Short mmCIF file of C-alpha atoms and ligand atoms in Angstrom, two decimals:
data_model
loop_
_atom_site.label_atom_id
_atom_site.label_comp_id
_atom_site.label_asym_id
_atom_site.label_seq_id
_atom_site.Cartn_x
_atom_site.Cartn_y
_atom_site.Cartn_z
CA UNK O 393 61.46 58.46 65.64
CA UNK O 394 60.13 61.08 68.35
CA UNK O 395 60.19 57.28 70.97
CA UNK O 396 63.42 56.76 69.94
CA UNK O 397 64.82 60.12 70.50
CA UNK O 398 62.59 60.12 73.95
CA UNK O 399 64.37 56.89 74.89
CA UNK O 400 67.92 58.24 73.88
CA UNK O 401 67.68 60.67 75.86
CA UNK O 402 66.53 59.07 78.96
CA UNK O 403 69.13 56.82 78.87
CA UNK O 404 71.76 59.79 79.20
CA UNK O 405 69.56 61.12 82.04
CA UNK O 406 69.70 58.15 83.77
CA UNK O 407 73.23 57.71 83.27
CA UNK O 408 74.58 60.86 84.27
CA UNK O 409 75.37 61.60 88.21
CA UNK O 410 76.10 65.20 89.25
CA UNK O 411 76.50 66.08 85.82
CA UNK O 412 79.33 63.01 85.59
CA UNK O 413 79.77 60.64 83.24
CA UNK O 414 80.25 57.29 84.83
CA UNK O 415 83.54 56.56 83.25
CA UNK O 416 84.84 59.04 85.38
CA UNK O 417 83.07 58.13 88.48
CA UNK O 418 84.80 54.68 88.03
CA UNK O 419 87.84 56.28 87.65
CA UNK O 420 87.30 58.11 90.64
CA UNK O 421 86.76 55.09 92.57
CA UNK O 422 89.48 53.22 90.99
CA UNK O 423 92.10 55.42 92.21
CA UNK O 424 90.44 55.73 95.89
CA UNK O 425 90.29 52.05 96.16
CA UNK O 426 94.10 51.30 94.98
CA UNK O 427 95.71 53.97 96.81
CA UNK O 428 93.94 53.50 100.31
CA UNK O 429 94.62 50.71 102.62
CA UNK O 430 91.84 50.83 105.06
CA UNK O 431 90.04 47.74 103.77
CA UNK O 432 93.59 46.00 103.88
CA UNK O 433 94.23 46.77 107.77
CA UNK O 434 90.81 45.51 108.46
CA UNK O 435 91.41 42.08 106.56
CA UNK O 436 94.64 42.15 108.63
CA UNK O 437 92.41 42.45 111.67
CA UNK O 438 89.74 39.99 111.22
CA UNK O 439 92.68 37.20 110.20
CA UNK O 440 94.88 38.03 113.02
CA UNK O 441 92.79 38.79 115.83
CA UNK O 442 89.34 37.25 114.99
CA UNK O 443 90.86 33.57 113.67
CA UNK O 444 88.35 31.17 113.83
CA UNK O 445 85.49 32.80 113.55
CA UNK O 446 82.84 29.86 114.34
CA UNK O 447 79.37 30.51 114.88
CA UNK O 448 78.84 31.54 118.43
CA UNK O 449 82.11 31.52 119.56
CA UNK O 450 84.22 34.76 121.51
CA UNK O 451 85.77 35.27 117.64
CA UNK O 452 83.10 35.78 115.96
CA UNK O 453 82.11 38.28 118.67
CA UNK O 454 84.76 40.02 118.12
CA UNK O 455 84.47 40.21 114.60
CA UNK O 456 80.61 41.07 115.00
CA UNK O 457 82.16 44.04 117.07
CA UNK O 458 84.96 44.95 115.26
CA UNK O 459 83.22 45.40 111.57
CA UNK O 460 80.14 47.17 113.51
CA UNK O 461 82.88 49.64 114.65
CA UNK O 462 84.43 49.59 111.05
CA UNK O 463 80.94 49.94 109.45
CA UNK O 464 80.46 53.59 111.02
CA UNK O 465 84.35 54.25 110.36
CA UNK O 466 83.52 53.72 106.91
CA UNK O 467 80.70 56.25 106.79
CA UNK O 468 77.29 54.54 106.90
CA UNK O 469 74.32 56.49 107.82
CA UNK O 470 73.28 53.87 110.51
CA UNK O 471 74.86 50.22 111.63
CA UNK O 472 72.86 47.76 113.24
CA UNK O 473 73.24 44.16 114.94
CA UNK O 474 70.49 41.61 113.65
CA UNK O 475 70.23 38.31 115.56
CA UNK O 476 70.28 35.54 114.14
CA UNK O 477 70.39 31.59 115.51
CA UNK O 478 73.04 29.61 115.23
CA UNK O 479 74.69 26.02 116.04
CA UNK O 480 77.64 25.37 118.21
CA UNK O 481 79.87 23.00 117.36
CA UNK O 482 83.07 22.35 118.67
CA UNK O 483 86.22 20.48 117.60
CA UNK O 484 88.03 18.14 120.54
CA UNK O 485 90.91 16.14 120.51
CA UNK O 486 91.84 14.89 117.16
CA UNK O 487 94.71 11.81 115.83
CA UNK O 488 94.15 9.63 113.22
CA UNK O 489 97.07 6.73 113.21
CA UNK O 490 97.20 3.75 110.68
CA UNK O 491 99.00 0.68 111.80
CA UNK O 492 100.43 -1.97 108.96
CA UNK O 493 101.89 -4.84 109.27
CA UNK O 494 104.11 -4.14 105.83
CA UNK O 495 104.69 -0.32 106.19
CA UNK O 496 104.15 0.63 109.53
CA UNK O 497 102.66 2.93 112.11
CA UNK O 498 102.00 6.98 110.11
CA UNK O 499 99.75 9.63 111.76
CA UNK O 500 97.19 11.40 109.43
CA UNK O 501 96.42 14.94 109.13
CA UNK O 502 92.96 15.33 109.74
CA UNK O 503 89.99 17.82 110.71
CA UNK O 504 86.64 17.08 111.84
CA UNK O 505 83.55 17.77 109.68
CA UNK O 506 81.43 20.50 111.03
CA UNK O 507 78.72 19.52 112.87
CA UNK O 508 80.41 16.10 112.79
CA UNK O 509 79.48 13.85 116.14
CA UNK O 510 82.34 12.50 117.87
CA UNK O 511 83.96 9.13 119.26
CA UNK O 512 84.83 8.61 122.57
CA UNK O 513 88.02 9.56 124.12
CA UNK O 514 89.60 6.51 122.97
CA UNK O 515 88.28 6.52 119.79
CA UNK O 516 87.69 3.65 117.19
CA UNK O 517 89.65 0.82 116.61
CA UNK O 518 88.59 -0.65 113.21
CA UNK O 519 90.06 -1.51 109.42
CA UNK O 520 89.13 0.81 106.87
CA UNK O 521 87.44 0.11 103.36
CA UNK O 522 88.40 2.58 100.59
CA UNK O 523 85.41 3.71 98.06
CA UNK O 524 84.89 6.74 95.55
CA UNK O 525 81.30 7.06 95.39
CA UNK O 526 78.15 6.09 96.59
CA UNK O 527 77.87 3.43 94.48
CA UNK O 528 80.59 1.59 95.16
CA UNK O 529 79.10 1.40 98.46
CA UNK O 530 76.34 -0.37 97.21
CA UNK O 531 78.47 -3.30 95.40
CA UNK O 532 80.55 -3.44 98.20
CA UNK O 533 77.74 -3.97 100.64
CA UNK O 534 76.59 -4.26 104.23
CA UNK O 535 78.97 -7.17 104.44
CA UNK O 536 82.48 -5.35 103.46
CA UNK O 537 81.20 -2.51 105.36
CA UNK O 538 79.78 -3.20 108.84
CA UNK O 539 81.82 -2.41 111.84
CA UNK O 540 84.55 -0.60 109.41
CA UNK O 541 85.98 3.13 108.62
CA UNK O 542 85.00 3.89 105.27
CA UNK O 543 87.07 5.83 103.37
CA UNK O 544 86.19 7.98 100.26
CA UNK O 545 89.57 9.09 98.04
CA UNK O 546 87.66 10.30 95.08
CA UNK O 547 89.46 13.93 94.18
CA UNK O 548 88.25 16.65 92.44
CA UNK O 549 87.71 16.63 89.00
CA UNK O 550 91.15 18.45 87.78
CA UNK O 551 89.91 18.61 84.22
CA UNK O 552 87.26 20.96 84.58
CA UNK O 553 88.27 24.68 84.42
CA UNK O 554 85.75 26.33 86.74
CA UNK O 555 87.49 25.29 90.26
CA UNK O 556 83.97 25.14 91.96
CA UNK O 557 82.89 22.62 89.21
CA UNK O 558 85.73 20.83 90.56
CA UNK O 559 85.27 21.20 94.09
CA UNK O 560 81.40 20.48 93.54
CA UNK O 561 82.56 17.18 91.14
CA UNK O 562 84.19 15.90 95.01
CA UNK O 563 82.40 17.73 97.71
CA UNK O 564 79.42 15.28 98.56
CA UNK O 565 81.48 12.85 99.58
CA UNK O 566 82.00 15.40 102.11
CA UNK O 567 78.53 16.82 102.79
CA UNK O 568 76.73 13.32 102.15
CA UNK O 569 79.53 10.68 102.99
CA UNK O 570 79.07 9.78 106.53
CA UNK O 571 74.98 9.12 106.49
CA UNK O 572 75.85 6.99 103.17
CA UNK O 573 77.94 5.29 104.74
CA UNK O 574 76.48 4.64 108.25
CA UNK O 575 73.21 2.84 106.04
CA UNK O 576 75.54 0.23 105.26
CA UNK O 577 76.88 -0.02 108.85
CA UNK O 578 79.91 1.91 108.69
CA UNK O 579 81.56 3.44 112.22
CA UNK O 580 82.76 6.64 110.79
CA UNK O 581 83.93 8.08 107.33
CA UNK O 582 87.32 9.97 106.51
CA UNK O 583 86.85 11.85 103.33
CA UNK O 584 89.62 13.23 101.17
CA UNK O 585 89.70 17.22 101.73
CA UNK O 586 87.69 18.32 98.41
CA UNK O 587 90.30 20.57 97.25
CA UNK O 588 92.49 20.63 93.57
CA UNK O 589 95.73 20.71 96.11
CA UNK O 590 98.16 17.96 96.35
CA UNK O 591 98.63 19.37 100.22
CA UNK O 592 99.66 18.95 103.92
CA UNK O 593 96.38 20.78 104.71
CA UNK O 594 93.22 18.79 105.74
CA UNK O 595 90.37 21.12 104.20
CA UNK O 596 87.18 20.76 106.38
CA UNK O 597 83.51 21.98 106.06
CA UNK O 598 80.26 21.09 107.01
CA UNK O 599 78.46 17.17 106.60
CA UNK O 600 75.39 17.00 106.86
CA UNK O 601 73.40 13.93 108.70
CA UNK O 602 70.23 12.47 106.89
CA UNK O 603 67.46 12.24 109.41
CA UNK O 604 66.60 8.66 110.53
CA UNK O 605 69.98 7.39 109.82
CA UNK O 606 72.23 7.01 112.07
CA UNK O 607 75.13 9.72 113.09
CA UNK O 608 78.98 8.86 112.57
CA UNK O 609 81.94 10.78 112.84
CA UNK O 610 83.45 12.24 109.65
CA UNK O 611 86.68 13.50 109.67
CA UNK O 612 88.81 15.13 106.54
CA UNK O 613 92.18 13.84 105.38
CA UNK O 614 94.66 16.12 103.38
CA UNK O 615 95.17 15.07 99.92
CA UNK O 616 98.36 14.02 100.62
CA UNK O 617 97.32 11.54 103.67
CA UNK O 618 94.94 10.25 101.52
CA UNK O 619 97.23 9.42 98.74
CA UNK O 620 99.63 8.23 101.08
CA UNK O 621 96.48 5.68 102.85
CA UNK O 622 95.75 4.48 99.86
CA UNK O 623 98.87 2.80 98.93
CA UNK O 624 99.21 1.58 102.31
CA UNK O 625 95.59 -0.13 101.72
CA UNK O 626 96.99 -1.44 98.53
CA UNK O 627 100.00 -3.69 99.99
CA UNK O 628 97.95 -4.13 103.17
CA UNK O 629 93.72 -3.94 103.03
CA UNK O 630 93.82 -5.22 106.69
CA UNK O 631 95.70 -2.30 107.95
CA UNK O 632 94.11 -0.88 111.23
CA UNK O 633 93.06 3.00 112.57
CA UNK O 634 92.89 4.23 115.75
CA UNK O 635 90.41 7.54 114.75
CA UNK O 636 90.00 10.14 117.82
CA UNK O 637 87.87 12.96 117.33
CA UNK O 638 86.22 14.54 120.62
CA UNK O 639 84.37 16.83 118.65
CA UNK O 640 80.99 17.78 120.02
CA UNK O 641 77.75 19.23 119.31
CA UNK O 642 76.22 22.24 122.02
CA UNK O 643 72.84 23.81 122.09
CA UNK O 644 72.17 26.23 119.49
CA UNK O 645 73.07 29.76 120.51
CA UNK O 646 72.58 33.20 119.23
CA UNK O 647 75.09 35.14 117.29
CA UNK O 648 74.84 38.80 114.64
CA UNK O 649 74.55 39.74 110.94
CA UNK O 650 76.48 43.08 111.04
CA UNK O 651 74.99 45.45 108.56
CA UNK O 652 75.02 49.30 107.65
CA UNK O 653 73.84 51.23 104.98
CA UNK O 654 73.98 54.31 102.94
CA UNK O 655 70.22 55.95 102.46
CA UNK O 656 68.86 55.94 99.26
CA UNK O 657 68.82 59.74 98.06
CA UNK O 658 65.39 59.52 95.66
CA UNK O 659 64.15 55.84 96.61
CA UNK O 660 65.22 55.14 100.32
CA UNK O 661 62.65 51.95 100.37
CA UNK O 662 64.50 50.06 97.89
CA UNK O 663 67.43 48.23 98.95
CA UNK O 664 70.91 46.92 97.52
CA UNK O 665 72.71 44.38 99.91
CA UNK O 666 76.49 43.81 99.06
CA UNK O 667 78.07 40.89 101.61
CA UNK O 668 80.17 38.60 102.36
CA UNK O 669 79.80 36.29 105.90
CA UNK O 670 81.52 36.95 108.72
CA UNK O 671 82.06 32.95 110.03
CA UNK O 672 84.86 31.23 109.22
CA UNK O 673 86.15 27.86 110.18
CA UNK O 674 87.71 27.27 113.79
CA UNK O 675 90.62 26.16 111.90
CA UNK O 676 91.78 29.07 109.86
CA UNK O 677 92.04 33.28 109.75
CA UNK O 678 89.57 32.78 107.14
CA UNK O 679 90.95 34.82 104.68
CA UNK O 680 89.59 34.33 101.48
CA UNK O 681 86.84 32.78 102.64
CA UNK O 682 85.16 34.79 103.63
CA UNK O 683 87.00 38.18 106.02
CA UNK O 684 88.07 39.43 102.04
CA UNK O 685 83.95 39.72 101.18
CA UNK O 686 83.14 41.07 104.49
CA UNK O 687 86.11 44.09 103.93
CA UNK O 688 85.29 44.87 100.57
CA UNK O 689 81.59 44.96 101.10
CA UNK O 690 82.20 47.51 104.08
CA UNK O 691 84.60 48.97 101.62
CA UNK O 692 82.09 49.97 99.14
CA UNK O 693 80.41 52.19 101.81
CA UNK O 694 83.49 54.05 102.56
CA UNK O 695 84.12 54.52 98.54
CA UNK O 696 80.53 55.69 98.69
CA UNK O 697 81.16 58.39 101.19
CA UNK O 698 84.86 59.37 100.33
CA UNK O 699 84.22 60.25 96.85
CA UNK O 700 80.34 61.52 97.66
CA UNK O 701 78.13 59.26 95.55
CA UNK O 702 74.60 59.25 96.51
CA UNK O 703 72.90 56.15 95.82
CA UNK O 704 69.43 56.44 94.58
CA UNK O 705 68.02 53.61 96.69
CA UNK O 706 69.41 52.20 100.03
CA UNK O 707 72.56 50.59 99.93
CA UNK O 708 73.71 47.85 102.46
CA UNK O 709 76.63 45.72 103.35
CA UNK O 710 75.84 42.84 105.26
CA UNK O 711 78.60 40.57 107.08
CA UNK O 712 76.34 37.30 107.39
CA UNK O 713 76.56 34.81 110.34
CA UNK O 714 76.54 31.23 110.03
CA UNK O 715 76.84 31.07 106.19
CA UNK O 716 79.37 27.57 106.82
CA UNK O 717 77.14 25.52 108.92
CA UNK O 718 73.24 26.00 108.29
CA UNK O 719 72.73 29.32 106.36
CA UNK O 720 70.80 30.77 108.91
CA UNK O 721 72.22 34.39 108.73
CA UNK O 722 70.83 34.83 105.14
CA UNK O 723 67.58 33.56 105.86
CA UNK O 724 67.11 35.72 108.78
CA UNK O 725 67.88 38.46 107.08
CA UNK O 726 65.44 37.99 104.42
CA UNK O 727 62.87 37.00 106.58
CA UNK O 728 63.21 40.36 108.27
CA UNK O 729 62.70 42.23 104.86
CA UNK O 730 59.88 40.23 104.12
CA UNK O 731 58.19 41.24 107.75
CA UNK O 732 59.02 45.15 107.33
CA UNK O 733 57.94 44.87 103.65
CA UNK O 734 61.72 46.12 101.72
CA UNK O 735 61.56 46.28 97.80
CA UNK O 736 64.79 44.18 97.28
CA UNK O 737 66.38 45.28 93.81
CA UNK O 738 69.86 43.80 93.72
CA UNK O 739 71.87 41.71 96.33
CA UNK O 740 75.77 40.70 95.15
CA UNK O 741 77.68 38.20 97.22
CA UNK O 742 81.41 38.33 97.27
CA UNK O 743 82.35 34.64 98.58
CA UNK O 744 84.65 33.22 96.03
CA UNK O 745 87.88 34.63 97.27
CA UNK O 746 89.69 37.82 96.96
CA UNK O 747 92.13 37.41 93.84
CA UNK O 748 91.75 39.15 90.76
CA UNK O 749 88.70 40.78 89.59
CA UNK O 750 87.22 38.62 86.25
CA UNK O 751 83.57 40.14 86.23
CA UNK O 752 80.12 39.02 87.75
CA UNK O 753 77.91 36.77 87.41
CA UNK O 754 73.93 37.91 87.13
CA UNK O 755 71.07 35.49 87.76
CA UNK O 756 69.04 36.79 84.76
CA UNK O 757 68.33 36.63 81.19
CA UNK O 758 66.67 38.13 78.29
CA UNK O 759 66.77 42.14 77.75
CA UNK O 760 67.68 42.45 81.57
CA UNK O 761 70.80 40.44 81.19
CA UNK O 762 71.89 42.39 77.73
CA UNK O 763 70.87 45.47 79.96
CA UNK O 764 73.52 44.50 82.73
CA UNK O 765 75.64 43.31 80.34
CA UNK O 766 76.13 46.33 78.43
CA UNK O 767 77.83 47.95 81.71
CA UNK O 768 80.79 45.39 80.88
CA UNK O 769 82.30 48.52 78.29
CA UNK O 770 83.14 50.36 81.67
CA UNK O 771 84.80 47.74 82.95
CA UNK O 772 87.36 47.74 79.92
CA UNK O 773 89.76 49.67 81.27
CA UNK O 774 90.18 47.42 84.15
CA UNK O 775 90.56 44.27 82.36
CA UNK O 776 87.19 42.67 84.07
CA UNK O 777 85.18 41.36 81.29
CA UNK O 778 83.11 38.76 82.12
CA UNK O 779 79.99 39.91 82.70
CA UNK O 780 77.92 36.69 82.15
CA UNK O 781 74.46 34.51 83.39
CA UNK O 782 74.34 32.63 86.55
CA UNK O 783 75.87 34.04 90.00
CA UNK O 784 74.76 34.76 93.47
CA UNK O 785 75.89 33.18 96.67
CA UNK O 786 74.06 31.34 99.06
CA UNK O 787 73.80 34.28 102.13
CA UNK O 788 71.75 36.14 99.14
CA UNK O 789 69.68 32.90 97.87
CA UNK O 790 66.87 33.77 100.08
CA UNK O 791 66.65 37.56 98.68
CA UNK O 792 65.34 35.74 95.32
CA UNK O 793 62.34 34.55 96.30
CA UNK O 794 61.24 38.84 97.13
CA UNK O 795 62.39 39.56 93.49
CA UNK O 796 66.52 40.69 94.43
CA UNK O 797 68.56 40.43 90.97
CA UNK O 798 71.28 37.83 91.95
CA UNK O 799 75.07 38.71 91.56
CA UNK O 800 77.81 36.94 92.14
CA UNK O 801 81.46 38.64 92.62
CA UNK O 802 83.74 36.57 90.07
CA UNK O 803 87.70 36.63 90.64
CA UNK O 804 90.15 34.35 89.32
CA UNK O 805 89.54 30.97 91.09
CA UNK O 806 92.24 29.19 90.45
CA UNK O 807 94.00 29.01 93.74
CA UNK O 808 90.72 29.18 95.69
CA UNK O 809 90.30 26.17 96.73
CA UNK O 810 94.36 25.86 97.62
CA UNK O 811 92.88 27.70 100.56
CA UNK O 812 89.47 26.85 100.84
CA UNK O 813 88.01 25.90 104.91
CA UNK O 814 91.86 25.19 105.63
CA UNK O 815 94.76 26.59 107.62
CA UNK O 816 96.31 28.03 104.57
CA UNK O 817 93.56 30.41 104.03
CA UNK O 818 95.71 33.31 106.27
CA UNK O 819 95.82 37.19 105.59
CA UNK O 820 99.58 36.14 103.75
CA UNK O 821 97.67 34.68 100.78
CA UNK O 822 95.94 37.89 100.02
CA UNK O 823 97.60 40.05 97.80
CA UNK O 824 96.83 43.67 98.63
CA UNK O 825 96.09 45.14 95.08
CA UNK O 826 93.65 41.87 94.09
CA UNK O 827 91.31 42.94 96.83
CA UNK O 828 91.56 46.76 96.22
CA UNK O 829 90.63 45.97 92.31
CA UNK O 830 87.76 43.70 93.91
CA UNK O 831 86.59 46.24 96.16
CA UNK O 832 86.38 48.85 93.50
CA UNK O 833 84.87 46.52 91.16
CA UNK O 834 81.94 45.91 93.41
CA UNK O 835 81.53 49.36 94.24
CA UNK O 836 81.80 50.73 90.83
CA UNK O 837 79.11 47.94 89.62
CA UNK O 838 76.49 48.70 92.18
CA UNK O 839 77.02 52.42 91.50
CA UNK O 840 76.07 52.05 87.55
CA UNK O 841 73.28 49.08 88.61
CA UNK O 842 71.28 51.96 90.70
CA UNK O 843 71.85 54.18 87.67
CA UNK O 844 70.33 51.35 85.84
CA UNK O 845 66.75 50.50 86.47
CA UNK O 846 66.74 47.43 84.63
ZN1 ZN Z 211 82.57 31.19 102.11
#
């Protein structure tokens, strides 16, 4: 009985700040969160004057600067530049045009793959064989292949209701496609853009080459080119593409994780990191993906200091670099934490868009997860409920291995992927009060997690 009592009342201890209950805290940061605009006008800013943030390009300088100066606007105790190595790739001259006898000459909207190789100037000159997977490749054969422009048209699973379960049932065609293809002799690959979107928009992203086989250019379609391509194959399989696509990879450069931080008031050597990453493709303001992480993670400082919480341990927001290409941005900055020896308790990405709150997702089970999960009943008010297993983000991935409780922001997907690595994704498709609910979910979460000790 005299445990029980003990424990009862530790639990109130612990979750009790300044002699506040943490309902009202949340209020608190509720109402600062939907009635200020500062984490607005900076999304406006890294869409409108940072577009195209690529790795090691003069954008995502600027947006190094600009979130540095926005960090220590915002109120942290100290904001530091970490280097980190990147690649540099850049996109060239780009056509795709499909000549048929039956219907035609039509141009296609397309976008190189990142880190895609090129052609030449010129380009190729070749027919084009349509497949949906891997295997097909393998009936097909060396035979149907050789010399030709493979095509993969399978889309994304529409049926299933998690979007990135969709996006991942499409997406190696993507990643995979153009060393799958270039084993069974292929020139280069155009993949349909891995999106749920019947759209004008091609949707790029990174491919990835398998060592030992050879490189070949990959290009993405739009979902409506590649509807449109493959009727044309239908009434004519000998139809012929001129692909141009002066794309071209540079020697790896150096480029910034951005990151400030609040100083733990009782435990200043254990560390929370809330981020998003700060690249974004050359072809878009990189809205959702990822400026709306970045501004809400910088947000939570502000909230922090506005409203005078004091964290118990050492809370950071990190903008990552290089999250798109090769991940190295998250991996440096665990590797530094490793080196200085940091007690890592929680890390939460926010990198699945800025639309309405849902909940998180925690990489943990057992008591701990009914332990995070009973913080859902705050959340009530708000309407964010799900508070379930499985989450994280890959800029956070490496914090695992040192013991950091994985958490991944969850908003309504739906319309992610509408956007998703495409021109589309602009500061227009961001509603205003969506991200200020995010950005005081986040804050309000990591507040009651350091209350926690799980
Ligand atoms: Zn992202």
């Amino acid at each position: 009985m005299l445990k029980i009592i003990i424990v009862i009342i530790l639990t109130l201890i612990s979750f009790s700040l300044n002699g506040q209950d943490p309902g009202k805290i949340l209020t608190s940061v509720f109402d600062e969160a939907l009635t200020d605009t500062t984490a607005y006008a900076n999304l406006r800013y890294l869409c409108k004057n940072t577009r195209g943030r690529l790795d090691g390009s003069p954008m995502a300088q600027k947006a190094v600067e600009f979130t540095y100066k926005a960090l220590i606007a915002a109120g942290a105790d100290s904001v530091w530049l970490q280097k980190v190595p990147v690649p540099s790739w850049e996109r060239g001259f780009e056509k795709c045009r499909i000549t048929s006898t039956v219907k035609g000459s039509n141009d296609l909207s397309i976008s190189a793959l990142g880190l895609s190789v090129g052609t030449s100037e010129k380009g190729l000159v070749s027919n084009i064989v349509e497949v949906h997977d891997f295997e097909e490749l393998k009936t097909i054969g060396r035979k149907g292949i050789e010399g030709k422009i493979v095509f993969f048209n399978r889309p994304a699973d529409n049926k299933l209701i998690n979007s990135f379960s969709g996006y991942g049932s499409a997406v190696n065609q993507r990643t995979q496609g153009a060393s799958e293809a270039s084993k069974y002799g292929a020139i280069a690959v155009i993949v349909r853009s891995a999106t749920q979107s019947l759209d004008d928009f091609p949707h790029t992203g990174v491919t990835r080459y398998e060592d030992g086989v050879k490189k070949i250019p990959a290009v993405a379609v739009s979902t409506k080119d590649a509807e449109l391509l493959s009727q044309w194959l239908k009434t004519d399989s000998s139809l012929i593409c001129n692909l141009i696509s002066t794309c071209k990879n540079n020697p790896d450069t150096w480029s910034y994780n951005v990151i400030g931080e609040i100083r733990g008031s009782v435990m200043p050597d254990q560390y929370i990191t809330v981020g998003g990453h700060l690249d974004a493709w050359d072809i878009t303001e990189g809205a959702h993906d990822d400026a709306g992480g970045c501004v809400q993670s910088i947000e939570m400082i502000r909230l922090f200091r506005k409203l005078g919480i004091k964290p118990k341990r050492t809370v950071r927001a990190v903008m990552f670099m290089n999250e798109e290409m090769s991940g190295t941005g998250g991996r440096t900055y665990a590797e530094e934490a490793k080196k200085k020896g940091e007690i890592h308790y929680a890390a939460l990405e926010s990198d699945r868009g800025v639309m309405s709150p849902r909940g998180f997702g925690f990489d943990a089970d057992g008591i701990k997860l009914e332990k995070l999960q009973s913080l859902s009943k705050y959340f009530i008010p708000y309407n964010i409920r799900d508070f379930d297993m499985g989450g994280g983000g890959s800029d956070i991935s490496p914090l695992k291995a040192m013991g950091a409780l994985q958490i991944g922001y969850m908003p309504d997907t739906q319309r992610y992927f509408s956007y998703h690595h495409s021109a589309n994704d602009t500061f227009e498709q961001v509603n205003i009060r969506e991200l200020q609910m995010g950005s005081a979910a986040i804050a309000s979460l990591i507040y009651l997690i350091d209350l926690l000790d799980y």
